[in-house]
Amino acid sequence: MTAVPPASLVPAAPTVGADGVVDALALLAAGELASFARLATDAAHAPELRTRIVLSRMAAGDLAPLDRIEQALAGLGTPAEEVDDRIWQFRELLAEYDTRTTPRDWWERLVRTYVGYGVVVDVQRLVADGLDGEAAELASESLADNGLADFVVATLGPVIQAEPQLGARLALWGRRVVGEALGIASRLITTRPSLAAVAGIAESGAGLSPEQHAAFMSRLTAGHARRMKRLELTA
Amino acid sequence: MTAVPPASLVPAAPTVGADGVVDALALLAAGELASFARLATDAAHAPELRTRIVLSRMAAGDLAPLDRIEQALAGLGTPAEEVDDRIWQFRELLAEYDTRTTPRDWWERLVRTYVGYGVVVDVQRLVADGLDGEAAELASESLADNGLADFVVATLGPVIQAEPQLGARLALWGRRVVGEALGIASRLITTRPSLAAVAGIAESGAGLSPEQHAAFMSRLTAGHARRMKRLELTA
């Protein structure tokens, strides 16, 4: 890891390098592919037709911005194979969330997707905040609300209200899965210093300091707590 | 099962009843949902990024006509719950193909999807041929080539050419999976006489005679043999 330069040497508004933009867009592309796969799998487990159709459509919608992101990536001058490698690596990292967490029923599945999606989108938003121009516009399109959170709250909220025991189990499950999601977010930001630099949470070319890492994790846990609150579950 | 009326009582061009149109459109909707789920799962198993993206997009594309089919179904006067029940039942039947066949590798997975998709589309085309007006138009949109066959032939063809042993294994596998696909097609057409009536292969309200059933299966196996030939595999 590179040593963190003294704060005075860090520009107030660090310039985002081309490598950082490639990483940021590759992360968006990987997120779309991972979200598509997760929602499509959830749809296949849906207990009835309407839910299945809603989730299948949501999955398909998550894939829609991929086309423009791929075009933008192609215009950045990085060899196509290298871009593909990065998207693939990010995707593999994001997919670990699913292989490490096995829901026991439909409700746990919904909570898993709600929690994991929320953390990934929060990371992507932090990174997207450091983009400008076309990249920023693409990120905003890619991160537009897909309706998943409202759907899960509308579906799960009344069930949790009616069954406190289920609520208690799902709160425990939420802690279990957010642990995995935060672990993946942490690995993402520490193994790709360029993402941290784009997000403005670490200096360009440097790794995260322990304080910067703690601040990053703390923003993610705050976002998670807000989402659990919407379900009236203890985070 | 209703007795088959004498041939002279059967109109030359049997009118398609509303029930038949509902079944035909419900079968299209179920096919789209099943194909979406299968291609999305295949995409998640793809060995590299480009294939994954191609199959994910194909999955999303298969879902696109669902919106209009749902609207058309809503306008036919059948209660929404009944329509949903039919789509769900067809979908469950189509999904049996996947649960009954477990590919051992990526090539077997591609062959399974190629074979199963081909048989289902052939059945849907036979049924669609009996539709007219908006229903016929919707069916034609829904059954437009999604590029899967060309993709599988382009991907798998050279590999089979280069590895005759793999070709021999995939030919055997093709026989195994088409058996399941034909079994499902047979159950579909015999348990839903209205579909057979729309397709014009049995008289309205009657079940299939053994000859009609044999003719139906023979058309499906001919279609399958053509598809295997494109891969230069023995059907």
Short mmCIF file of C-alpha atoms in Angstrom, two decimals:
data_model
loop_
_atom_site.label_atom_id
_atom_site.label_comp_id
_atom_site.label_asym_id
_atom_site.label_seq_id
_atom_site.Cartn_x
_atom_site.Cartn_y
_atom_site.Cartn_z
CA MET A 1 0.00 0.00 0.00
CA THR A 2 1.26 3.49 -0.87
CA ALA A 3 1.89 5.85 2.04
CA VAL A 4 -0.75 8.53 2.47
CA PRO A 5 0.72 11.93 1.47
CA PRO A 6 0.43 14.82 3.94
CA ALA A 7 -2.96 16.48 3.70
CA SER A 8 -1.45 19.74 2.41
CA LEU A 9 -0.27 18.00 -0.77
CA VAL A 10 -3.74 16.73 -1.59
CA PRO A 11 -5.63 19.00 -4.00
CA ALA A 12 -8.95 20.23 -2.64
CA ALA A 13 -10.75 18.84 -5.69
CA PRO A 14 -8.66 15.89 -6.84
CA THR A 15 -8.75 15.31 -10.58
CA VAL A 16 -10.32 12.01 -11.51
CA GLY A 17 -7.86 10.01 -13.60
CA ALA A 18 -8.92 8.03 -16.65
CA ASP A 19 -8.19 4.85 -14.73
CA GLY A 20 -10.59 5.94 -12.01
CA VAL A 21 -13.34 6.63 -14.54
CA VAL A 22 -12.81 3.20 -16.12
CA ASP A 23 -13.03 1.60 -12.69
CA ALA A 24 -16.13 3.60 -11.78
CA LEU A 25 -17.97 2.69 -14.99
CA ALA A 26 -16.79 -0.92 -14.80
CA LEU A 27 -18.21 -1.08 -11.28
CA LEU A 28 -21.55 0.22 -12.56
CA ALA A 29 -21.55 -2.38 -15.35
CA ALA A 30 -20.65 -5.15 -12.90
CA GLY A 31 -23.37 -3.96 -10.54
CA GLU A 32 -25.94 -4.12 -13.32
CA LEU A 33 -24.94 -7.64 -14.29
CA ALA A 34 -24.91 -8.79 -10.66
CA SER A 35 -28.25 -7.16 -9.95
CA PHE A 36 -29.77 -8.64 -13.09
CA ALA A 37 -28.65 -12.13 -12.06
CA ARG A 38 -29.85 -11.74 -8.47
CA LEU A 39 -33.27 -10.34 -9.37
CA ALA A 40 -33.76 -12.93 -12.10
CA THR A 41 -32.98 -15.68 -9.58
CA ASP A 42 -35.31 -14.08 -7.04
CA ALA A 43 -38.01 -13.91 -9.71
CA ALA A 44 -37.57 -17.64 -10.36
CA HIS A 45 -38.21 -18.25 -6.64
CA ALA A 46 -41.21 -15.95 -6.42
CA PRO A 47 -44.23 -17.67 -4.85
CA GLU A 48 -46.71 -16.28 -7.36
CA LEU A 49 -47.02 -14.84 -10.84
CA ARG A 50 -47.36 -11.11 -10.16
CA THR A 51 -44.23 -11.01 -7.99
CA ARG A 52 -42.38 -13.05 -10.55
CA ILE A 53 -43.30 -10.64 -13.33
CA VAL A 54 -42.44 -7.54 -11.25
CA LEU A 55 -38.99 -8.91 -10.34
CA SER A 56 -38.27 -10.22 -13.84
CA ARG A 57 -39.05 -6.78 -15.26
CA MET A 58 -36.93 -5.10 -12.61
CA ALA A 59 -34.04 -7.40 -13.56
CA ALA A 60 -34.41 -6.58 -17.25
CA GLY A 61 -34.62 -2.86 -16.44
CA ASP A 62 -31.38 -3.01 -14.45
CA LEU A 63 -29.62 -4.17 -17.59
CA ALA A 64 -30.90 -1.34 -19.79
CA PRO A 65 -28.14 1.25 -19.09
CA LEU A 66 -25.38 -1.31 -19.75
CA ASP A 67 -25.32 -0.54 -23.46
CA ARG A 68 -24.37 3.12 -22.99
CA ILE A 69 -21.86 2.30 -20.25
CA GLU A 70 -20.13 -0.15 -22.57
CA GLN A 71 -19.98 2.50 -25.31
CA ALA A 72 -18.55 5.06 -22.91
CA LEU A 73 -15.94 2.55 -21.69
CA ALA A 74 -14.97 1.79 -25.28
CA GLY A 75 -14.30 5.50 -25.84
CA LEU A 76 -11.88 5.86 -22.93
CA GLY A 77 -8.89 4.32 -24.66
CA THR A 78 -8.40 1.38 -22.31
CA PRO A 79 -8.04 -1.90 -24.26
CA ALA A 80 -11.35 -3.76 -24.45
CA GLU A 81 -9.89 -6.88 -22.84
CA GLU A 82 -8.67 -4.92 -19.87
CA VAL A 83 -12.07 -3.28 -19.43
CA ASP A 84 -13.76 -6.67 -19.62
CA ASP A 85 -11.33 -8.05 -17.04
CA ARG A 86 -12.20 -5.29 -14.61
CA ILE A 87 -15.94 -5.69 -15.06
CA TRP A 88 -15.52 -9.45 -14.59
CA GLN A 89 -13.44 -9.06 -11.43
CA PHE A 90 -15.92 -6.62 -9.90
CA ARG A 91 -18.78 -8.88 -10.86
CA GLU A 92 -17.12 -11.89 -9.26
CA LEU A 93 -16.59 -9.93 -6.08
CA LEU A 94 -20.22 -8.78 -6.00
CA ALA A 95 -21.44 -12.32 -6.72
CA GLU A 96 -19.68 -13.59 -3.60
CA TYR A 97 -22.47 -11.96 -1.61
CA ASP A 98 -24.93 -14.45 -3.10
CA THR A 99 -22.75 -17.53 -2.76
CA ARG A 100 -21.97 -16.68 0.89
CA THR A 101 -25.60 -16.20 1.93
CA THR A 102 -28.28 -18.84 1.41
CA PRO A 103 -31.80 -17.66 2.26
CA ARG A 104 -33.99 -20.26 3.95
CA ASP A 105 -37.26 -18.85 2.61
CA TRP A 106 -38.76 -16.21 0.39
CA TRP A 107 -38.66 -13.53 3.10
CA GLU A 108 -34.97 -14.06 3.80
CA ARG A 109 -34.40 -13.91 0.06
CA LEU A 110 -36.15 -10.53 -0.19
CA VAL A 111 -34.18 -9.17 2.77
CA ARG A 112 -30.93 -10.43 1.28
CA THR A 113 -31.55 -8.68 -2.03
CA TYR A 114 -32.80 -5.49 -0.34
CA VAL A 115 -29.75 -5.31 1.94
CA GLY A 116 -27.14 -6.28 -0.63
CA TYR A 117 -28.53 -4.07 -3.36
CA GLY A 118 -28.68 -1.15 -0.93
CA VAL A 119 -25.04 -1.45 0.10
CA VAL A 120 -23.78 -1.81 -3.48
CA VAL A 121 -25.81 1.17 -4.67
CA ASP A 122 -24.49 3.25 -1.75
CA VAL A 123 -20.91 2.39 -2.76
CA GLN A 124 -21.69 3.17 -6.39
CA ARG A 125 -23.27 6.51 -5.41
CA LEU A 126 -20.20 7.49 -3.39
CA VAL A 127 -18.01 6.72 -6.39
CA ALA A 128 -20.42 8.39 -8.83
CA ASP A 129 -20.32 11.61 -6.81
CA GLY A 130 -16.72 12.03 -7.95
CA LEU A 131 -17.54 11.76 -11.65
CA ASP A 132 -18.47 14.57 -14.00
CA GLY A 133 -19.60 15.01 -17.60
CA GLU A 134 -20.94 12.02 -19.49
CA ALA A 135 -19.69 9.56 -16.89
CA ALA A 136 -21.68 11.34 -14.18
CA GLU A 137 -24.77 11.35 -16.37
CA LEU A 138 -24.41 7.64 -17.10
CA ALA A 139 -23.94 6.88 -13.43
CA SER A 140 -27.04 8.81 -12.55
CA GLU A 141 -29.04 6.89 -15.16
CA SER A 142 -27.61 3.60 -13.95
CA LEU A 143 -28.33 4.40 -10.30
CA ALA A 144 -31.88 5.62 -10.83
CA ASP A 145 -34.30 3.98 -8.41
CA ASN A 146 -35.42 0.65 -9.88
CA GLY A 147 -38.32 0.35 -7.45
CA LEU A 148 -36.84 -2.60 -5.57
CA ALA A 149 -36.73 -0.92 -2.16
CA ASP A 150 -40.35 0.25 -2.34
CA PHE A 151 -41.42 -3.16 -3.56
CA VAL A 152 -39.69 -4.98 -0.69
CA VAL A 153 -41.01 -2.54 1.90
CA ALA A 154 -44.56 -2.85 0.52
CA THR A 155 -44.34 -6.65 0.38
CA LEU A 156 -42.47 -7.39 3.56
CA GLY A 157 -43.59 -4.52 5.81
CA PRO A 158 -47.11 -5.82 6.52
CA VAL A 159 -45.85 -9.39 7.02
CA ILE A 160 -43.30 -8.24 9.61
CA GLN A 161 -46.00 -6.15 11.33
CA ALA A 162 -48.27 -9.17 11.55
CA GLU A 163 -45.60 -11.66 12.63
CA PRO A 164 -43.15 -10.30 15.24
CA GLN A 165 -41.33 -13.65 15.39
CA LEU A 166 -40.61 -13.45 11.67
CA GLY A 167 -39.46 -9.87 12.19
CA ALA A 168 -37.00 -10.99 14.87
CA ARG A 169 -35.63 -13.70 12.62
CA LEU A 170 -35.30 -11.31 9.67
CA ALA A 171 -33.52 -8.73 11.85
CA LEU A 172 -30.92 -11.39 12.74
CA TRP A 173 -30.70 -12.41 9.10
CA GLY A 174 -30.26 -8.75 8.11
CA ARG A 175 -27.22 -8.55 10.42
CA ARG A 176 -25.81 -11.72 8.95
CA VAL A 177 -26.12 -10.59 5.33
CA VAL A 178 -25.07 -6.99 5.85
CA GLY A 179 -21.86 -8.35 7.36
CA GLU A 180 -21.13 -10.05 4.05
CA ALA A 181 -22.15 -6.99 2.05
CA LEU A 182 -19.93 -4.68 4.09
CA GLY A 183 -17.03 -7.10 3.83
CA ILE A 184 -17.33 -7.05 0.05
CA ALA A 185 -17.63 -3.24 -0.02
CA SER A 186 -14.51 -3.02 2.13
CA ARG A 187 -12.53 -5.31 -0.16
CA LEU A 188 -13.75 -3.38 -3.20
CA ILE A 189 -12.57 -0.03 -1.88
CA THR A 190 -9.27 -1.28 -0.45
CA THR A 191 -8.21 -3.39 -3.43
CA ARG A 192 -9.08 -0.60 -5.90
CA PRO A 193 -7.54 2.64 -4.60
CA SER A 194 -8.67 4.37 -7.80
CA LEU A 195 -12.32 3.89 -6.73
CA ALA A 196 -11.59 5.46 -3.35
CA ALA A 197 -9.88 8.33 -5.15
CA VAL A 198 -12.84 8.93 -7.46
CA ALA A 199 -15.15 8.85 -4.48
CA GLY A 200 -12.96 11.50 -2.87
CA ILE A 201 -12.50 9.41 0.25
CA ALA A 202 -8.78 8.87 -0.29
CA GLU A 203 -6.04 10.71 -2.12
CA SER A 204 -5.32 9.72 -5.70
CA GLY A 205 -2.83 6.85 -5.86
CA ALA A 206 -2.93 6.27 -2.11
CA GLY A 207 -4.77 3.62 -0.16
CA LEU A 208 -7.35 4.41 2.50
CA SER A 209 -6.10 5.40 5.92
CA PRO A 210 -7.75 3.58 8.83
CA GLU A 211 -9.78 6.73 9.52
CA GLN A 212 -10.89 7.01 5.91
CA HIS A 213 -11.82 3.34 5.91
CA ALA A 214 -13.81 3.77 9.12
CA ALA A 215 -15.61 6.80 7.68
CA PHE A 216 -16.49 4.81 4.53
CA MET A 217 -17.85 1.88 6.53
CA SER A 218 -19.75 4.22 8.79
CA ARG A 219 -21.55 5.83 5.83
CA LEU A 220 -22.53 2.39 4.57
CA THR A 221 -23.80 1.20 7.94
CA ALA A 222 -25.84 4.40 8.30
CA GLY A 223 -27.47 3.74 4.92
CA HIS A 224 -28.18 0.18 5.97
CA ALA A 225 -29.73 1.31 9.27
CA ARG A 226 -32.07 3.65 7.37
CA ARG A 227 -33.16 0.79 5.13
CA MET A 228 -33.79 -1.55 8.05
CA LYS A 229 -35.82 1.19 9.71
CA ARG A 230 -38.11 1.31 6.67
CA LEU A 231 -38.87 -2.35 7.40
CA GLU A 232 -39.14 -1.55 11.11
CA LEU A 233 -36.32 -3.97 11.80
CA THR A 234 -33.42 -3.33 14.18
CA ALA A 235 -30.23 -2.94 12.15
CA MET B 1 -62.24 -36.46 -22.57
CA THR B 2 -64.98 -35.44 -25.02
CA ALA B 3 -65.73 -37.81 -27.86
CA VAL B 4 -64.47 -36.67 -31.26
CA PRO B 5 -67.46 -35.56 -33.43
CA PRO B 6 -67.76 -37.04 -36.93
CA ALA B 7 -65.56 -35.22 -39.40
CA SER B 8 -68.52 -33.82 -41.32
CA LEU B 9 -69.57 -31.79 -38.26
CA VAL B 10 -66.22 -30.12 -37.99
CA PRO B 11 -66.09 -26.77 -39.80
CA ALA B 12 -63.32 -26.53 -42.39
CA ALA B 13 -61.90 -23.48 -40.62
CA PRO B 14 -62.81 -23.94 -36.98
CA THR B 15 -63.51 -20.70 -35.15
CA VAL B 16 -61.03 -20.02 -32.36
CA GLY B 17 -62.96 -19.65 -29.12
CA ALA B 18 -62.10 -16.96 -26.58
CA ASP B 19 -60.86 -19.70 -24.28
CA GLY B 20 -58.42 -20.85 -26.94
CA VAL B 21 -57.10 -17.33 -27.45
CA VAL B 22 -56.60 -16.93 -23.69
CA ASP B 23 -54.72 -20.23 -23.59
CA ALA B 24 -52.62 -19.31 -26.61
CA LEU B 25 -51.62 -15.92 -25.18
CA ALA B 26 -51.10 -17.40 -21.71
CA LEU B 27 -48.76 -19.96 -23.27
CA LEU B 28 -46.79 -17.16 -24.95
CA ALA B 29 -46.54 -15.28 -21.64
CA ALA B 30 -45.45 -18.44 -19.81
CA GLY B 31 -42.89 -19.15 -22.52
CA GLU B 32 -41.43 -15.67 -22.13
CA LEU B 33 -41.14 -16.02 -18.38
CA ALA B 34 -39.62 -19.50 -18.66
CA SER B 35 -37.19 -18.41 -21.36
CA PHE B 36 -36.22 -15.32 -19.36
CA ALA B 37 -35.44 -17.48 -16.32
CA ARG B 38 -33.52 -20.07 -18.33
CA LEU B 39 -31.39 -17.57 -20.27
CA ALA B 40 -30.72 -15.53 -17.12
CA THR B 41 -29.50 -18.70 -15.38
CA ASP B 42 -27.40 -19.62 -18.40
CA ALA B 43 -25.93 -16.11 -18.37
CA ALA B 44 -24.96 -16.56 -14.73
CA HIS B 45 -23.08 -19.73 -15.72
CA ALA B 46 -21.36 -18.16 -18.73
CA PRO B 47 -17.60 -18.69 -18.66
CA GLU B 48 -16.76 -15.14 -19.73
CA LEU B 49 -18.12 -11.62 -19.82
CA ARG B 50 -19.16 -11.24 -23.47
CA THR B 51 -21.25 -14.41 -23.41
CA ARG B 52 -22.77 -13.38 -20.13
CA ILE B 53 -23.79 -10.00 -21.52
CA VAL B 54 -25.20 -11.49 -24.75
CA LEU B 55 -27.34 -14.02 -22.86
CA SER B 56 -28.47 -11.51 -20.22
CA ARG B 57 -29.63 -9.16 -22.96
CA MET B 58 -31.36 -12.00 -24.78
CA ALA B 59 -33.19 -12.86 -21.56
CA ALA B 60 -34.29 -9.27 -21.06
CA GLY B 61 -35.40 -9.08 -24.70
CA ASP B 62 -37.54 -12.19 -24.32
CA LEU B 63 -39.51 -10.39 -21.65
CA ALA B 64 -40.23 -7.28 -23.72
CA PRO B 65 -43.47 -8.46 -25.44
CA LEU B 66 -44.97 -9.57 -22.11
CA ASP B 67 -46.44 -6.15 -21.42
CA ARG B 68 -48.62 -6.13 -24.54
CA ILE B 69 -49.65 -9.76 -24.06
CA GLU B 70 -50.82 -8.98 -20.55
CA GLN B 71 -52.83 -6.02 -21.83
CA ALA B 72 -54.43 -8.16 -24.55
CA LEU B 73 -55.27 -10.86 -22.00
CA ALA B 74 -56.85 -8.25 -19.74
CA GLY B 75 -59.13 -7.21 -22.61
CA LEU B 76 -60.50 -10.70 -23.28
CA GLY B 77 -62.95 -10.74 -20.39
CA THR B 78 -61.48 -13.69 -18.50
CA PRO B 79 -61.02 -12.84 -14.79
CA ALA B 80 -57.45 -11.73 -14.06
CA GLU B 81 -56.95 -14.46 -11.47
CA GLU B 82 -57.93 -17.15 -13.92
CA VAL B 83 -55.57 -15.76 -16.54
CA ASP B 84 -52.76 -15.68 -13.97
CA ASP B 85 -53.53 -19.26 -12.98
CA ARG B 86 -53.20 -20.43 -16.56
CA ILE B 87 -49.92 -18.59 -17.15
CA TRP B 88 -48.60 -20.02 -13.88
CA GLN B 89 -49.61 -23.58 -14.75
CA PHE B 90 -48.04 -23.37 -18.21
CA ARG B 91 -44.91 -21.85 -16.71
CA GLU B 92 -44.65 -24.65 -14.13
CA LEU B 93 -44.98 -27.23 -16.87
CA LEU B 94 -42.30 -25.54 -19.00
CA ALA B 95 -40.00 -25.21 -15.96
CA GLU B 96 -40.06 -28.98 -15.48
CA TYR B 97 -37.74 -29.21 -18.45
CA ASP B 98 -35.04 -27.45 -16.45
CA THR B 99 -35.54 -29.36 -13.22
CA ARG B 100 -35.50 -32.70 -15.05
CA THR B 101 -32.26 -32.01 -16.93
CA THR B 102 -29.01 -31.05 -15.21
CA PRO B 103 -26.20 -30.09 -17.59
CA ARG B 104 -22.74 -31.27 -16.57
CA ASP B 105 -20.90 -28.43 -18.28
CA TRP B 106 -21.35 -25.24 -20.25
CA TRP B 107 -21.74 -27.08 -23.58
CA GLU B 108 -24.50 -29.32 -22.27
CA ARG B 109 -26.16 -26.22 -20.86
CA LEU B 110 -26.11 -24.52 -24.28
CA VAL B 111 -27.50 -27.64 -25.97
CA ARG B 112 -30.23 -27.94 -23.35
CA THR B 113 -31.39 -24.37 -23.89
CA TYR B 114 -31.12 -24.64 -27.69
CA VAL B 115 -33.15 -27.86 -27.78
CA GLY B 116 -35.78 -26.87 -25.20
CA TYR B 117 -36.29 -23.40 -26.58
CA GLY B 118 -36.65 -24.81 -30.08
CA VAL B 119 -39.37 -27.28 -29.12
CA VAL B 120 -41.35 -24.72 -27.12
CA VAL B 121 -41.18 -22.16 -29.93
CA ASP B 122 -42.32 -24.82 -32.42
CA VAL B 123 -45.35 -25.58 -30.25
CA GLN B 124 -46.07 -21.88 -29.83
CA ARG B 125 -45.78 -21.35 -33.61
CA LEU B 126 -48.24 -24.16 -34.30
CA VAL B 127 -50.70 -22.58 -31.89
CA ALA B 128 -50.03 -19.06 -33.17
CA ASP B 129 -50.85 -20.16 -36.72
CA GLY B 130 -54.46 -20.53 -35.62
CA LEU B 131 -54.74 -16.99 -34.28
CA ASP B 132 -55.79 -13.90 -36.17
CA GLY B 133 -56.08 -10.15 -35.60
CA GLU B 134 -54.23 -8.60 -32.66
CA ALA B 135 -53.53 -11.97 -31.07
CA ALA B 136 -51.75 -13.16 -34.22
CA GLU B 137 -49.74 -9.95 -34.34
CA LEU B 138 -48.73 -10.29 -30.69
CA ALA B 139 -47.74 -13.90 -31.22
CA SER B 140 -45.60 -12.97 -34.17
CA GLU B 141 -43.87 -10.28 -32.11
CA SER B 142 -43.38 -12.67 -29.22
CA LEU B 143 -42.00 -15.42 -31.47
CA ALA B 144 -39.59 -13.21 -33.40
CA ASP B 145 -36.12 -14.74 -33.57
CA ASN B 146 -34.20 -13.74 -30.43
CA GLY B 147 -30.86 -14.75 -31.90
CA LEU B 148 -30.37 -17.69 -29.54
CA ALA B 149 -30.14 -20.37 -32.23
CA ASP B 150 -27.56 -18.45 -34.27
CA PHE B 151 -25.59 -17.70 -31.12
CA VAL B 152 -25.50 -21.36 -30.05
CA VAL B 153 -24.59 -22.55 -33.55
CA ALA B 154 -21.81 -19.95 -33.82
CA THR B 155 -20.48 -20.77 -30.35
CA LEU B 156 -20.85 -24.53 -30.31
CA GLY B 157 -20.39 -25.41 -33.99
CA PRO B 158 -16.60 -24.88 -34.14
CA VAL B 159 -16.08 -26.65 -30.80
CA ILE B 160 -17.98 -29.71 -32.01
CA GLN B 161 -16.01 -29.65 -35.29
CA ALA B 162 -12.75 -29.60 -33.37
CA GLU B 163 -13.70 -32.23 -30.76
CA PRO B 164 -15.60 -35.21 -32.19
CA GLN B 165 -15.75 -36.86 -28.75
CA LEU B 166 -17.54 -33.83 -27.36
CA GLY B 167 -19.85 -33.96 -30.37
CA ALA B 168 -20.72 -37.59 -29.63
CA ARG B 169 -21.46 -36.77 -26.00
CA LEU B 170 -23.60 -33.76 -26.94
CA ALA B 171 -25.55 -35.84 -29.49
CA LEU B 172 -26.44 -38.28 -26.69
CA TRP B 173 -27.29 -35.40 -24.41
CA GLY B 174 -29.48 -33.89 -27.14
CA ARG B 175 -31.50 -37.12 -27.24
CA ARG B 176 -31.83 -37.13 -23.51
CA VAL B 177 -33.11 -33.54 -23.28
CA VAL B 178 -35.34 -33.61 -26.34
CA GLY B 179 -37.10 -36.56 -24.72
CA GLU B 180 -38.01 -34.33 -21.80
CA ALA B 181 -38.98 -31.46 -24.08
CA LEU B 182 -41.25 -33.65 -26.21
CA GLY B 183 -42.84 -35.14 -23.11
CA ILE B 184 -43.71 -31.67 -21.87
CA ALA B 185 -45.04 -30.63 -25.29
CA SER B 186 -47.19 -33.75 -25.34
CA ARG B 187 -48.63 -33.07 -21.89
CA LEU B 188 -49.26 -29.45 -22.86
CA ILE B 189 -51.27 -30.33 -25.95
CA THR B 190 -53.18 -33.24 -24.39
CA THR B 191 -54.10 -31.50 -21.12
CA ARG B 192 -55.22 -28.34 -22.95
CA PRO B 193 -57.47 -29.39 -25.83
CA SER B 194 -58.18 -25.71 -26.53
CA LEU B 195 -54.54 -25.27 -27.57
CA ALA B 196 -54.82 -28.19 -29.97
CA ALA B 197 -58.01 -26.67 -31.36
CA VAL B 198 -56.39 -23.26 -31.90
CA ALA B 199 -53.46 -24.97 -33.61
CA GLY B 200 -55.98 -26.68 -35.89
CA ILE B 201 -54.60 -30.11 -35.06
CA ALA B 202 -57.74 -31.30 -33.27
CA GLU B 203 -61.41 -30.38 -33.46
CA SER B 204 -62.64 -27.74 -31.04
CA GLY B 205 -63.66 -29.26 -27.71
CA ALA B 206 -62.21 -32.65 -28.59
CA GLY B 207 -58.98 -34.20 -27.50
CA LEU B 208 -56.30 -35.34 -29.93
CA SER B 209 -56.79 -38.66 -31.67
CA PRO B 210 -53.75 -40.96 -31.61
CA GLU B 211 -53.09 -40.01 -35.25
CA GLN B 212 -53.32 -36.31 -34.51
CA HIS B 213 -51.02 -36.78 -31.56
CA ALA B 214 -48.53 -38.69 -33.68
CA ALA B 215 -48.63 -35.99 -36.38
CA PHE B 216 -48.01 -33.30 -33.74
CA MET B 217 -45.02 -35.17 -32.27
CA SER B 218 -43.67 -35.86 -35.73
CA ARG B 219 -43.65 -32.15 -36.61
CA LEU B 220 -41.79 -31.40 -33.39
CA THR B 221 -39.18 -34.11 -33.94
CA ALA B 222 -38.64 -32.89 -37.51
CA GLY B 223 -37.97 -29.39 -36.19
CA HIS B 224 -35.58 -30.82 -33.63
CA ALA B 225 -33.73 -32.85 -36.29
CA ARG B 226 -33.24 -29.67 -38.36
CA ARG B 227 -31.80 -27.88 -35.35
CA MET B 228 -29.41 -30.74 -34.53
CA LYS B 229 -28.28 -30.75 -38.14
CA ARG B 230 -27.27 -27.10 -37.84
CA LEU B 231 -24.88 -28.26 -35.09
CA GLU B 232 -23.88 -31.25 -37.24
CA LEU B 233 -25.11 -33.56 -34.49
CA THR B 234 -27.16 -36.72 -35.07
CA ALA B 235 -30.68 -36.15 -33.72
#
